[in-house]
Amino acid sequence: DPTAKKMPKKKGEDEREVPGVIRKKAVKQLLKDIPTTDWLHDGNNLLWTRKSVTTLHDQRKEVEVPPTKAGGRPYLVGLEVKFEQREIDLSWLHRPQVNKDPAEAMVAISEHKRFVQVAIRTLAQERDELIAQGRKVICADNRLVCDAVTLKYGREMWFGYIGQLEIVNGGLGVGGRIGAPRATLSLNLVASVGLPQMSVIQLLGKLGAKYPGDWRSERDAERDVVWHYWGRHRSFEREI
């Protein structure tokens, strides 16, 4: 029916919407002349910069992002930066704002809370080369607790942590007045199970091995997969 109304597209289906990976690369390209310690991007529409950065106020610029696939065409992304009067002062998180109304102080701290949560996730990925999933940060080596623990069927157990910033009520003060809110940071140790990087043949060998975890059994399963399903020979080198 040509007169029927079109349903709005879901997030990610609009051809004009820039994918998150491309947006992130475009922001890095835009800020390539600014030290990475002077800005923080949440991956979406929020960008924080130090006060010393004055070259980004209220501007629109087109940035060319290299293609993500070999032989592909580069992306041309339009970025618009608008300056907002949002000051981040991390000392507010441990120093109550006694001169502010509790409601106003709560709004100000909420902005700081978002900044800290983004910093925990982003800095863990980009500076420490860890894995971040939401608020969970996963460390697949021994920098946190120990090396990855090998499990059956090719899986591994990795340790990580969840950093959670919470705002707590300041309680009742003198004269029944509610005290200024405070911030608390909690770190919880967590464990995650996943698959390390490997080829499809190696994964099938681990899943089909007669004796899971045994090197020879896994290699026999790999050989069976290659010979019987792909019909081609694959040489195996014995690991010492």
XYZ file of N, CA and C in Angstrom:
720
model
N 0.850 -1.185 0.000
C 0.000 0.000 0.000
C 0.895 1.248 0.000
N 0.883 2.051 -1.062
C 1.775 3.219 -1.121
C 1.417 4.294 -0.113
N 0.186 4.274 0.411
C -0.221 5.297 1.371
C 0.058 4.887 2.809
N 0.509 3.646 3.005
C 0.764 3.170 4.366
C 1.994 3.859 4.939
N 1.962 4.089 6.235
C 3.086 4.736 6.901
C 4.205 3.725 7.134
N 5.427 4.172 6.962
C 6.577 3.313 7.195
C 6.908 3.281 8.681
N 7.189 2.093 9.154
C 7.575 1.946 10.548
C 8.994 2.466 10.739
N 9.259 3.137 11.856
C 10.627 3.629 12.097
C 11.598 2.468 12.229
N 12.788 2.666 11.692
C 13.796 1.618 11.745
C 14.401 1.529 13.131
N 14.801 0.321 13.479
C 15.435 0.108 14.767
C 16.843 0.685 14.752
N 17.384 0.848 15.953
C 18.733 1.379 16.074
C 19.714 0.449 15.377
N 20.570 1.031 14.525
C 21.546 0.247 13.789
C 21.096 -0.130 12.398
N 19.775 0.059 12.069
C 19.265 -0.295 10.758
C 19.201 0.898 9.821
N 19.277 2.099 10.350
C 19.234 3.297 9.518
C 20.546 3.417 8.751
N 20.430 3.533 7.398
C 21.642 3.596 6.592
C 22.458 4.852 6.872
N 21.846 5.885 7.461
C 22.574 7.112 7.767
C 23.264 7.056 9.119
N 22.960 6.067 9.921
C 23.569 5.961 11.241
C 24.984 5.400 11.121
N 25.914 6.054 11.770
C 27.317 5.642 11.705
C 27.555 4.530 12.720
N 28.098 3.387 12.304
C 28.392 2.309 13.263
C 29.351 2.782 14.345
N 29.251 2.160 15.520
C 30.067 2.578 16.647
C 31.558 2.493 16.377
N 31.998 1.435 15.670
C 33.427 1.274 15.387
C 33.927 2.405 14.498
N 33.133 2.768 13.478
C 33.531 3.847 12.572
C 33.516 5.184 13.304
N 32.505 5.397 14.161
C 32.428 6.649 14.916
C 33.645 6.813 15.821
N 34.047 5.725 16.452
C 35.198 5.779 17.352
C 36.477 6.124 16.593
N 36.658 5.524 15.408
C 37.840 5.823 14.603
C 37.806 7.257 14.088
N 36.604 7.743 13.763
C 36.486 9.116 13.273
C 36.868 10.119 14.358
N 36.453 9.855 15.595
C 36.810 10.750 16.699
C 38.321 10.745 16.919
N 38.940 9.571 16.844
C 40.396 9.500 16.998
C 41.099 10.267 15.890
N 40.552 10.186 14.674
C 41.152 10.918 13.562
C 41.007 12.423 13.763
N 39.858 12.846 14.284
C 39.631 14.263 14.538
C 40.580 14.801 15.605
N 40.897 13.970 16.590
C 41.719 14.407 17.723
C 43.157 13.915 17.625
N 43.620 13.588 16.431
C 44.950 12.998 16.276
C 46.070 13.929 16.722
N 45.840 15.253 16.682
C 46.878 16.210 17.082
C 46.803 16.579 18.561
N 45.860 15.986 19.283
C 45.690 16.269 20.708
C 46.126 15.039 21.496
N 46.949 15.180 22.527
C 47.385 14.017 23.318
C 46.189 13.229 23.852
N 46.317 11.915 23.851
C 45.218 11.063 24.310
C 44.903 11.265 25.787
N 45.849 11.825 26.541
C 45.598 12.083 27.961
C 44.751 13.329 28.182
N 44.438 14.062 27.101
C 43.679 15.311 27.229
C 42.223 15.168 26.810
N 41.774 13.966 26.454
C 40.378 13.792 26.067
C 39.913 12.375 26.373
N 38.591 12.231 26.487
C 37.968 10.941 26.777
C 36.650 10.867 26.027
N 36.466 9.804 25.250
C 35.261 9.618 24.437
C 34.525 8.380 24.922
N 33.202 8.493 25.078
C 32.422 7.370 25.591
C 31.995 6.392 24.508
N 32.412 6.625 23.254
C 32.047 5.729 22.163
C 30.762 6.116 21.464
N 30.024 7.074 22.031
C 28.766 7.518 21.424
C 28.821 9.015 21.123
N 28.132 9.806 21.936
C 28.016 11.233 21.641
C 28.653 12.143 22.678
N 29.319 11.578 23.673
C 29.932 12.399 24.712
C 31.448 12.422 24.550
N 32.007 13.626 24.602
C 33.451 13.809 24.502
C 33.877 14.821 25.556
N 34.774 14.389 26.442
C 35.311 15.281 27.466
C 36.734 15.669 27.086
N 37.085 16.927 27.294
C 38.444 17.404 27.043
C 38.907 18.253 28.220
N 40.218 18.378 28.351
C 40.766 19.265 29.373
C 40.482 20.720 28.993
N 40.545 21.586 29.988
C 40.302 23.002 29.730
C 41.356 23.599 28.799
N 42.528 22.985 28.763
C 43.598 23.502 27.909
C 43.325 23.264 26.424
N 42.378 22.375 26.103
C 42.032 22.104 24.704
C 40.983 23.118 24.261
N 41.360 24.011 23.374
C 40.454 25.088 22.937
C 40.203 25.077 21.438
N 40.638 24.042 20.744
C 40.523 24.021 19.280
C 39.279 23.291 18.786
N 38.446 22.791 19.699
C 37.298 21.984 19.275
C 35.960 22.660 19.520
N 35.944 23.863 20.006
C 34.689 24.496 20.391
C 33.820 24.801 19.171
N 32.606 24.244 19.174
C 31.569 24.565 18.184
C 32.110 24.535 16.758
N 32.276 23.340 16.250
C 32.729 23.201 14.874
C 32.140 21.948 14.254
N 32.105 21.939 12.939
C 31.667 20.768 12.186
C 32.734 20.457 11.149
N 33.151 19.198 11.106
C 34.245 18.817 10.225
C 34.010 17.418 9.687
N 34.365 17.224 8.433
C 34.275 15.907 7.820
C 35.619 15.200 7.951
N 35.561 13.958 8.405
C 36.770 13.174 8.657
C 36.726 11.918 7.798
N 37.847 11.599 7.185
C 37.938 10.393 6.360
C 38.521 9.256 7.187
N 37.765 8.163 7.274
C 38.182 6.995 8.046
C 38.605 5.897 7.079
N 39.775 5.288 7.269
C 40.221 4.210 6.372
C 39.225 3.057 6.356
N 39.152 2.316 5.250
C 38.212 1.185 5.161
C 38.560 0.096 6.166
N 37.539 -0.598 6.625
C 37.742 -1.683 7.589
C 38.110 -2.993 6.913
N 37.888 -3.101 5.585
C 38.211 -4.307 4.838
C 39.168 -3.967 3.707
N 39.990 -4.938 3.345
C 40.945 -4.730 2.257
C 40.193 -4.481 0.950
N 40.598 -3.447 0.237
C 39.948 -3.116 -1.025
C 38.687 -2.298 -0.882
N 38.277 -2.009 0.349
C 37.067 -1.227 0.565
C 37.305 0.258 0.395
N 36.221 1.008 0.366
C 36.320 2.454 0.219
C 36.339 3.119 1.592
N 37.061 4.219 1.728
C 37.090 4.921 3.023
C 35.735 5.544 3.341
N 35.492 5.739 4.621
C 34.255 6.356 5.085
C 34.479 7.852 5.273
N 33.506 8.639 4.868
C 33.538 10.079 5.096
C 32.479 10.396 6.150
N 32.928 10.758 7.345
C 32.041 10.948 8.490
C 32.033 12.422 8.878
N 30.843 12.985 9.032
C 30.705 14.362 9.490
C 30.550 14.410 11.001
N 31.438 15.120 11.673
C 31.407 15.245 13.127
C 31.102 16.686 13.512
N 30.151 16.842 14.406
C 29.793 18.169 14.903
C 30.066 18.226 16.397
N 30.878 19.181 16.800
C 31.266 19.332 18.199
C 30.637 20.606 18.743
N 29.882 20.466 19.819
C 29.259 21.609 20.483
C 29.744 21.675 21.923
N 30.195 22.834 22.319
C 30.722 23.019 23.667
C 29.574 23.141 24.662
N 29.652 22.405 25.764
C 28.655 22.459 26.824
C 29.345 22.808 28.138
N 28.662 23.581 28.934
C 29.230 24.029 30.209
C 29.092 22.922 31.259
N 29.871 21.874 31.099
C 29.863 20.764 32.056
C 31.282 20.574 32.578
N 31.511 21.023 33.769
C 32.844 20.926 34.351
C 32.962 19.659 35.187
N 34.049 18.937 34.984
C 34.326 17.724 35.744
C 35.443 18.019 36.738
N 35.119 17.928 38.011
C 36.094 18.115 39.083
C 35.975 16.903 40.003
N 36.907 15.968 39.861
C 36.802 14.707 40.587
C 36.912 14.874 42.096
N 37.380 16.024 42.557
C 37.441 16.238 44.007
C 36.043 16.317 44.609
N 35.030 16.593 43.770
C 33.654 16.636 44.276
C 33.199 15.273 44.788
N 33.805 14.205 44.268
C 33.351 12.868 44.630
C 33.695 12.500 46.069
N 34.705 13.125 46.642
C 35.057 12.815 48.031
C 34.967 14.036 48.941
N 34.518 15.172 48.363
C 34.356 16.371 49.175
C 32.924 16.862 49.024
N 32.081 16.709 50.036
C 30.674 17.108 49.927
C 30.530 18.582 49.567
N 29.563 18.862 48.698
C 29.279 20.235 48.296
C 28.275 20.842 49.276
N 28.801 21.358 50.373
C 27.938 21.830 51.458
C 27.169 23.083 51.078
N 27.663 23.834 50.112
C 27.009 25.082 49.731
C 25.970 24.894 48.633
N 25.790 23.669 48.181
C 24.835 23.408 47.116
C 23.597 22.721 47.664
N 22.501 22.940 46.962
C 21.282 22.223 47.290
C 21.508 20.733 47.027
N 21.004 19.832 47.897
C 21.236 18.394 47.700
C 20.813 17.896 46.322
N 19.704 18.427 45.786
C 19.252 17.991 44.465
C 20.242 18.413 43.381
N 20.741 19.650 43.462
C 21.722 20.125 42.487
C 23.033 19.362 42.613
N 23.421 19.071 43.842
C 24.653 18.317 44.056
C 24.537 16.911 43.479
N 23.352 16.311 43.586
C 23.144 14.971 43.047
C 23.279 14.965 41.530
N 22.739 15.987 40.864
C 22.852 16.079 39.403
C 24.309 16.242 38.988
N 25.047 17.094 39.706
C 26.454 17.321 39.379
C 27.274 16.050 39.568
N 27.011 15.323 40.646
C 27.768 14.100 40.908
C 27.408 13.019 39.890
N 26.166 12.999 39.409
C 25.769 12.012 38.407
C 26.595 12.164 37.136
N 26.881 13.414 36.755
C 27.727 13.649 35.587
C 29.144 13.129 35.832
N 29.646 13.329 37.040
C 30.969 12.822 37.395
C 30.968 11.290 37.428
N 29.875 10.726 37.889
C 29.757 9.269 37.935
C 29.867 8.675 36.539
N 29.185 9.277 35.571
C 29.262 8.793 34.193
C 30.686 8.893 33.663
N 31.360 9.992 33.971
C 32.739 10.182 33.505
C 33.653 9.088 34.055
N 33.534 8.788 35.344
C 34.398 7.777 35.960
C 34.124 6.399 35.371
N 32.847 6.056 35.164
C 32.520 4.742 34.609
C 33.079 4.593 33.194
N 32.980 5.648 32.391
C 33.541 5.602 31.037
C 35.061 5.492 31.095
N 35.683 6.217 32.025
C 37.142 6.181 32.145
C 37.626 4.789 32.537
N 36.936 4.134 33.459
C 37.337 2.789 33.884
C 37.327 1.837 32.696
N 36.260 1.888 31.907
C 36.129 0.971 30.771
C 37.093 1.331 29.636
N 37.146 2.610 29.275
C 37.941 3.029 28.122
C 39.438 2.888 28.371
N 39.903 3.336 29.529
C 41.335 3.261 29.815
C 41.804 1.819 29.957
N 40.936 0.942 30.459
C 41.302 -0.471 30.553
C 41.513 -1.067 29.166
N 40.690 -0.660 28.197
C 40.819 -1.177 26.839
C 42.015 -0.588 26.107
N 42.140 0.732 26.127
C 43.096 1.398 25.255
C 44.498 1.493 25.846
N 44.628 1.559 27.160
C 45.955 1.726 27.755
C 46.491 0.433 28.353
N 45.618 -0.379 28.930
C 46.061 -1.636 29.527
C 45.792 -2.836 28.630
N 45.124 -2.609 27.477
C 44.825 -3.663 26.504
C 44.055 -4.816 27.148
N 43.080 -4.470 27.962
C 42.206 -5.467 28.564
C 40.915 -5.556 27.753
N 40.015 -6.420 28.181
C 38.740 -6.627 27.499
C 37.639 -6.029 28.364
N 36.788 -5.217 27.775
C 35.695 -4.593 28.513
C 34.363 -5.004 27.903
N 33.469 -5.491 28.746
C 32.110 -5.838 28.348
C 31.165 -5.147 29.316
N 30.595 -4.032 28.858
C 29.772 -3.253 29.765
C 30.639 -2.679 30.875
N 30.271 -2.949 32.114
C 31.062 -2.489 33.250
C 32.055 -3.540 33.734
N 32.098 -4.670 33.059
C 33.026 -5.731 33.444
C 34.321 -5.596 32.647
N 35.451 -5.641 33.340
C 36.769 -5.597 32.711
C 37.429 -6.947 32.927
N 37.854 -7.592 31.839
C 38.415 -8.939 31.895
C 39.908 -8.879 31.614
N 40.677 -9.549 32.454
C 42.132 -9.625 32.306
C 42.495 -11.077 32.014
N 42.932 -11.349 30.776
C 43.191 -12.728 30.360
C 44.610 -13.187 30.671
N 45.404 -12.391 31.369
C 46.752 -12.814 31.742
C 46.908 -12.718 33.255
N 48.152 -12.770 33.728
C 48.394 -12.851 35.175
C 48.574 -11.499 35.848
N 48.207 -10.403 35.191
C 48.391 -9.093 35.808
C 47.418 -8.852 36.958
N 46.300 -9.549 36.978
C 45.307 -9.333 38.025
C 45.392 -10.406 39.106
N 45.194 -11.665 38.739
C 45.232 -12.772 39.704
C 46.213 -13.839 39.242
N 45.921 -14.448 38.112
C 46.759 -15.521 37.582
C 46.474 -15.657 36.091
N 47.207 -16.547 35.443
C 46.965 -16.808 34.028
C 45.592 -17.448 33.843
N 45.145 -17.479 32.596
C 43.860 -18.096 32.295
C 43.867 -19.565 32.717
N 42.758 -20.022 33.271
C 42.618 -21.408 33.719
C 42.002 -22.214 32.586
N 42.704 -23.256 32.140
C 42.235 -24.073 31.023
C 41.093 -24.976 31.465
N 40.022 -24.983 30.681
C 38.867 -25.834 30.929
C 38.687 -26.800 29.761
N 37.657 -27.606 29.813
C 37.392 -28.559 28.741
C 36.836 -27.853 27.507
N 36.974 -28.543 26.361
C 36.394 -28.115 25.088
C 36.910 -26.746 24.640
N 38.185 -26.476 24.905
C 38.809 -25.262 24.405
C 38.510 -24.005 25.186
N 37.699 -24.107 26.219
C 37.334 -22.910 26.972
C 38.405 -22.560 28.002
N 38.373 -21.307 28.414
C 39.265 -20.822 29.457
C 38.477 -19.954 30.430
N 38.956 -19.903 31.668
C 38.347 -19.034 32.668
C 39.286 -17.867 32.923
N 38.752 -16.660 32.758
C 39.529 -15.443 32.958
C 38.981 -14.682 34.156
N 39.868 -14.031 34.872
C 39.453 -13.209 36.004
C 39.357 -11.749 35.568
N 38.541 -11.017 36.264
C 38.359 -9.603 35.960
C 37.736 -8.894 37.145
N 37.246 -7.714 36.896
C 36.648 -6.938 37.982
C 35.538 -6.048 37.435
N 34.655 -5.663 38.322
C 33.599 -4.703 38.014
C 33.797 -3.498 38.925
N 34.048 -2.352 38.320
C 34.179 -1.117 39.081
C 32.856 -0.372 39.080
N 32.282 -0.197 40.244
C 30.959 0.413 40.355
C 31.025 1.647 41.243
N 30.687 2.789 40.665
C 30.637 4.038 41.425
C 29.195 4.300 41.837
N 28.962 4.442 43.126
C 27.614 4.647 43.647
C 27.545 5.955 44.427
N 26.367 6.563 44.397
C 26.109 7.787 45.150
C 25.297 7.423 46.389
N 25.802 7.778 47.565
C 25.114 7.455 48.817
C 24.606 8.740 49.457
N 23.517 8.607 50.180
C 22.908 9.750 50.846
C 23.785 10.225 51.996
N 23.860 11.539 52.149
C 24.680 12.096 53.219
C 24.075 11.953 54.599
N 22.823 11.489 54.680
C 22.178 11.326 55.979
C 21.645 12.641 56.526
N 20.955 12.548 57.639
C 20.380 13.731 58.274
C 21.441 14.470 59.076
N 21.480 15.776 58.885
C 22.434 16.594 59.608
C 21.763 17.384 60.713
N 22.407 18.455 61.099
C 21.874 19.309 62.156
C 20.589 19.975 61.676
N 19.570 19.955 62.520
C 18.297 20.574 62.171
C 17.466 19.760 61.207
N 17.807 18.481 61.015
C 17.036 17.627 60.120
C 17.318 17.840 58.648
N 18.322 18.636 58.323
C 18.663 18.890 56.931
C 19.457 17.710 56.370
N 19.097 17.303 55.153
C 19.781 16.179 54.518
C 21.177 16.611 54.092
N 22.167 15.820 54.463
C 23.543 16.134 54.119
C 23.834 15.935 52.643
N 24.944 16.494 52.205
C 25.337 16.388 50.798
C 25.666 14.941 50.443
N 25.298 14.497 49.242
C 25.598 13.113 48.836
C 27.097 12.893 48.667
N 27.507 11.649 48.842
C 28.903 11.264 48.679
C 28.994 10.120 47.675
N 30.189 9.900 47.176
C 30.412 8.833 46.202
C 31.282 7.738 46.809
N 30.974 6.493 46.467
C 31.774 5.351 46.902
C 32.109 4.502 45.681
N 33.315 3.963 45.649
C 33.763 3.112 44.543
C 34.017 1.713 45.075
N 33.355 0.734 44.484
C 33.544 -0.660 44.887
C 34.117 -1.448 43.715
N 35.058 -2.340 44.012
C 35.666 -3.213 43.014
C 35.373 -4.657 43.399
N 34.723 -5.381 42.514
C 34.348 -6.768 42.767
C 35.079 -7.687 41.795
N 35.725 -8.714 42.333
C 36.421 -9.692 41.505
C 35.401 -10.635 40.874
N 35.508 -10.845 39.571
C 34.581 -11.718 38.848
C 35.382 -12.677 37.976
N 34.726 -13.743 37.549
C 35.337 -14.725 36.653
C 34.431 -14.908 35.443
N 35.041 -15.044 34.273
C 34.298 -15.232 33.031
C 34.874 -16.418 32.279
N 34.016 -17.096 31.547
C 34.426 -18.251 30.748
C 34.246 -17.904 29.276
N 35.267 -18.172 28.468
C 35.188 -17.874 27.045
C 36.164 -18.705 26.251
N 36.225 -18.424 24.957
C 37.112 -19.141 24.049
C 38.271 -18.241 23.650
N 39.507 -18.694 23.793
C 40.643 -17.899 23.311
C 40.680 -17.906 21.790
N 41.478 -17.026 21.216
C 41.579 -16.948 19.765
C 42.235 -18.209 19.216
N 41.568 -18.841 18.250
C 42.086 -20.056 17.620
C 41.387 -20.235 16.281
N 41.927 -21.123 15.456
C 41.310 -21.398 14.163
C 40.081 -22.286 14.347
N 39.245 -22.334 13.307
C 38.048 -23.171 13.362
C 38.429 -24.641 13.473
N 39.488 -25.046 12.774
C 39.928 -26.439 12.822
C 40.349 -26.820 14.238
N 41.084 -25.931 14.901
C 41.503 -26.214 16.274
C 40.306 -26.326 17.205
N 39.315 -25.453 17.017
C 38.128 -25.506 17.863
C 37.365 -26.808 17.656
N 37.202 -27.229 16.397
C 36.508 -28.490 16.126
C 37.276 -29.669 16.709
N 38.614 -29.587 16.674
C 39.409 -30.656 17.262
C 39.209 -30.762 18.761
N 39.114 -29.632 19.433
C 38.902 -29.645 20.881
C 37.501 -30.132 21.235
N 36.517 -29.768 20.402
C 35.145 -30.188 20.678
C 34.923 -31.668 20.381
N 35.643 -32.195 19.374
C 35.422 -33.581 18.976
C 36.435 -34.564 19.511
N 37.357 -34.114 20.354
C 38.391 -35.014 20.876
C 37.777 -36.092 21.766
N 38.292 -37.305 21.634
C 37.806 -38.409 22.464
C 38.176 -38.189 23.922
N 39.361 -37.622 24.135
C 39.819 -37.311 25.488
C 40.075 -35.804 25.566
N 39.078 -35.019 25.986
C 39.240 -33.559 26.034
C 40.439 -33.149 26.877
N 41.229 -32.228 26.336
C 42.409 -31.753 27.036
C 43.673 -32.492 26.668
N 43.542 -33.647 26.011
C 44.718 -34.416 25.595
C 45.178 -33.927 24.222
N 46.456 -33.565 24.123
C 46.976 -32.973 22.888
C 46.840 -33.920 21.699
N 47.218 -35.191 21.873
C 47.159 -36.145 20.767
C 45.718 -36.396 20.323
N 44.815 -36.494 21.280
C 43.418 -36.738 20.941
C 42.828 -35.565 20.165
N 43.192 -34.351 20.541
C 42.691 -33.176 19.830
C 43.248 -33.119 18.418
N 44.537 -33.454 18.239
C 45.117 -33.455 16.906
C 44.496 -34.541 16.022
N 44.180 -35.690 16.597
C 43.514 -36.743 15.825
C 42.148 -36.270 15.341
N 41.435 -35.556 16.201
C 40.123 -35.037 15.811
C 40.261 -33.990 14.712
N 41.291 -33.144 14.796
C 41.534 -32.159 13.741
C 41.798 -32.854 12.411
N 42.617 -33.905 12.439
C 42.957 -34.635 11.214
C 41.709 -35.272 10.602
N 40.847 -35.811 11.446
C 39.615 -36.418 10.941
C 38.722 -35.377 10.269
N 38.621 -34.200 10.869
C 37.787 -33.140 10.291
C 38.311 -32.730 8.922
N 39.619 -32.522 8.822
C 40.203 -32.063 7.561
C 40.091 -33.126 6.479
N 40.419 -34.369 6.800
C 40.456 -35.416 5.788
C 39.063 -35.851 5.351
N 38.137 -35.985 6.288
C 36.835 -36.555 5.955
C 35.820 -35.525 5.475
N 35.940 -34.291 5.922
C 34.936 -33.290 5.562
C 35.429 -32.326 4.497
N 36.720 -32.026 4.490
C 37.248 -31.125 3.471
C 37.945 -31.889 2.340
N 38.315 -33.142 2.589
C 38.918 -33.963 1.556
C 40.274 -33.480 1.095
N 41.032 -32.862 1.973
C 42.365 -32.403 1.599
C 43.325 -32.693 2.744
N 44.602 -32.756 2.420
C 45.610 -33.128 3.403
C 46.106 -31.896 4.144
N 46.373 -32.087 5.410
C 46.966 -31.023 6.217
C 48.107 -31.617 7.025
N 49.260 -31.010 6.934
C 50.422 -31.514 7.661
C 50.381 -31.023 9.097
N 50.805 -31.887 10.003
C 50.832 -31.554 11.419
C 52.267 -31.631 11.911
N 52.664 -30.612 12.617
C 53.990 -30.592 13.205
C 53.868 -30.859 14.694
N 54.670 -31.751 15.156
C 54.621 -32.099 16.568
C 55.245 -30.986 17.392
N 54.499 -30.527 18.393
C 54.993 -29.467 19.256
C 55.800 -30.076 20.388
N 56.940 -29.498 20.638
C 57.813 -29.996 21.703
C 57.745 -29.031 22.874
